[in-house]
Coordinates of C-alpha atoms and ligand atoms in Angstrom, one line a residue:
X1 CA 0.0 0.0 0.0
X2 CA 1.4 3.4 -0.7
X3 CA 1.1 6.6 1.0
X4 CA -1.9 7.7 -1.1
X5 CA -3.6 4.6 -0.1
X6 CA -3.4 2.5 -3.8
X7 CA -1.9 -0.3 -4.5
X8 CA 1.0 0.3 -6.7
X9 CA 1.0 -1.0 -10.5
X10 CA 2.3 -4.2 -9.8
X11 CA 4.4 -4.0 -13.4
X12 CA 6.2 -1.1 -11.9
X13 CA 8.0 -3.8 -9.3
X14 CA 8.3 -5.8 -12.3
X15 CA 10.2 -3.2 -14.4
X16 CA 12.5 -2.7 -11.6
X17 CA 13.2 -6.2 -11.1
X18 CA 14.3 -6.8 -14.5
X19 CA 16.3 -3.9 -14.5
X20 CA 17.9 -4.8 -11.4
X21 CA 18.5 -8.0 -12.7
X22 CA 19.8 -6.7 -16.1
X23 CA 22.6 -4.3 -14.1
X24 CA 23.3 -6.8 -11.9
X25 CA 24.4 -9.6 -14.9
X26 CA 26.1 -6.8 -16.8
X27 CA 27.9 -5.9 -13.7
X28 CA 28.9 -10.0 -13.3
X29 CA 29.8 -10.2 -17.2
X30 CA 32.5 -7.4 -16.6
X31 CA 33.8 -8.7 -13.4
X32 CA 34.4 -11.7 -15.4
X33 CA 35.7 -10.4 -18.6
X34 CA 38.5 -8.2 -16.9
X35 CA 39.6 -11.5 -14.6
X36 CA 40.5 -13.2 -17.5
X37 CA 42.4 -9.9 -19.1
X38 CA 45.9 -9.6 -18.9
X39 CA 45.7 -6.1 -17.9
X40 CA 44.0 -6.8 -14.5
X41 CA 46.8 -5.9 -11.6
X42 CA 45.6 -8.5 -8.8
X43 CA 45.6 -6.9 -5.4
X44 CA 46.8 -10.7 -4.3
X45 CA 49.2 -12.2 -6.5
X46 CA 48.1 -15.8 -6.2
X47 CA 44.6 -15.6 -7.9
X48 CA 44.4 -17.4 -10.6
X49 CA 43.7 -15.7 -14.2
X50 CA 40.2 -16.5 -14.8
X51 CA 39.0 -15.8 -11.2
X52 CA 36.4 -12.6 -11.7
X53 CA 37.6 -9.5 -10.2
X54 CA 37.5 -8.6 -6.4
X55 CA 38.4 -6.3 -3.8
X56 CA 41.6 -3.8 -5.1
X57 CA 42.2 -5.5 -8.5
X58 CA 42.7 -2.7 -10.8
X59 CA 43.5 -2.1 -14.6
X60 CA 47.1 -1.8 -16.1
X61 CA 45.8 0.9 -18.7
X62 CA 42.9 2.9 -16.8
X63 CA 44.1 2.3 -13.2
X64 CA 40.3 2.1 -12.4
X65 CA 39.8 0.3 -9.1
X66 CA 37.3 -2.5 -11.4
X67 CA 34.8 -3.6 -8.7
X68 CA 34.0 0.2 -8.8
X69 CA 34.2 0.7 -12.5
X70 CA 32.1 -2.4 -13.6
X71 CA 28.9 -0.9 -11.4
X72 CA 28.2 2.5 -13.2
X73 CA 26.9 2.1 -16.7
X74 CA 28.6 5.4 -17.9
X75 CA 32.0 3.4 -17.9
X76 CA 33.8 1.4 -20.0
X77 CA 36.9 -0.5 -20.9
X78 CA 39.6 1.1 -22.7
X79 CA 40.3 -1.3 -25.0
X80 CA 36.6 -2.0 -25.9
X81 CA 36.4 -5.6 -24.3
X82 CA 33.2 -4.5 -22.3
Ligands
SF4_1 S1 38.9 -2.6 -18.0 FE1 39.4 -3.7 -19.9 S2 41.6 -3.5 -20.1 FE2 41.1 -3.1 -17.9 S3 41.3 -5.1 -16.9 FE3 39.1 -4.8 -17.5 S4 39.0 -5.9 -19.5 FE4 41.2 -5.5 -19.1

């Protein structure tokens, strides 16, 4: 119930969902595609290449802390692999 006292459109919840959802696998797909780059600097030196990016892994080119970069839509990877 909202603060008017409706019930709100239940395909607004919907929309939002699927948008969540949508950032949310965009946001997994670059994690993944810059821990199997070569540019990645690993903030521990014994992950494996493949592993997604975590924590203070950053990029060789940008020097973009990626776990931050991957979440805002207006970014994207210098050499066009996302
Ligand atoms: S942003 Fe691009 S160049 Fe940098 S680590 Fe990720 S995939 Fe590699």
């Amino acid at each position: 119930m909202s603060c008017c006292g409706k019930k709100p459109a239940a395909s607004a919840f919907v929309r939002a969902k699927d948008k969540w959802n949508e950032y949310a696998e965009n946001y997994r797909q670059h994690l993944e595609i810059c821990g199997n780059c070569i540019e990645l600097r690993r903030f521990h030196s014994v992950v494996p290449l493949g592993t997604p990016a975590t924590k203070l892994d950053n990029c060789r080119i940008c020097g973009c802390v990626i776990l931050l970069k991957a979440g805002f839509s207006s970014q994207h990877c210098p050499i066009g692999k996302w």
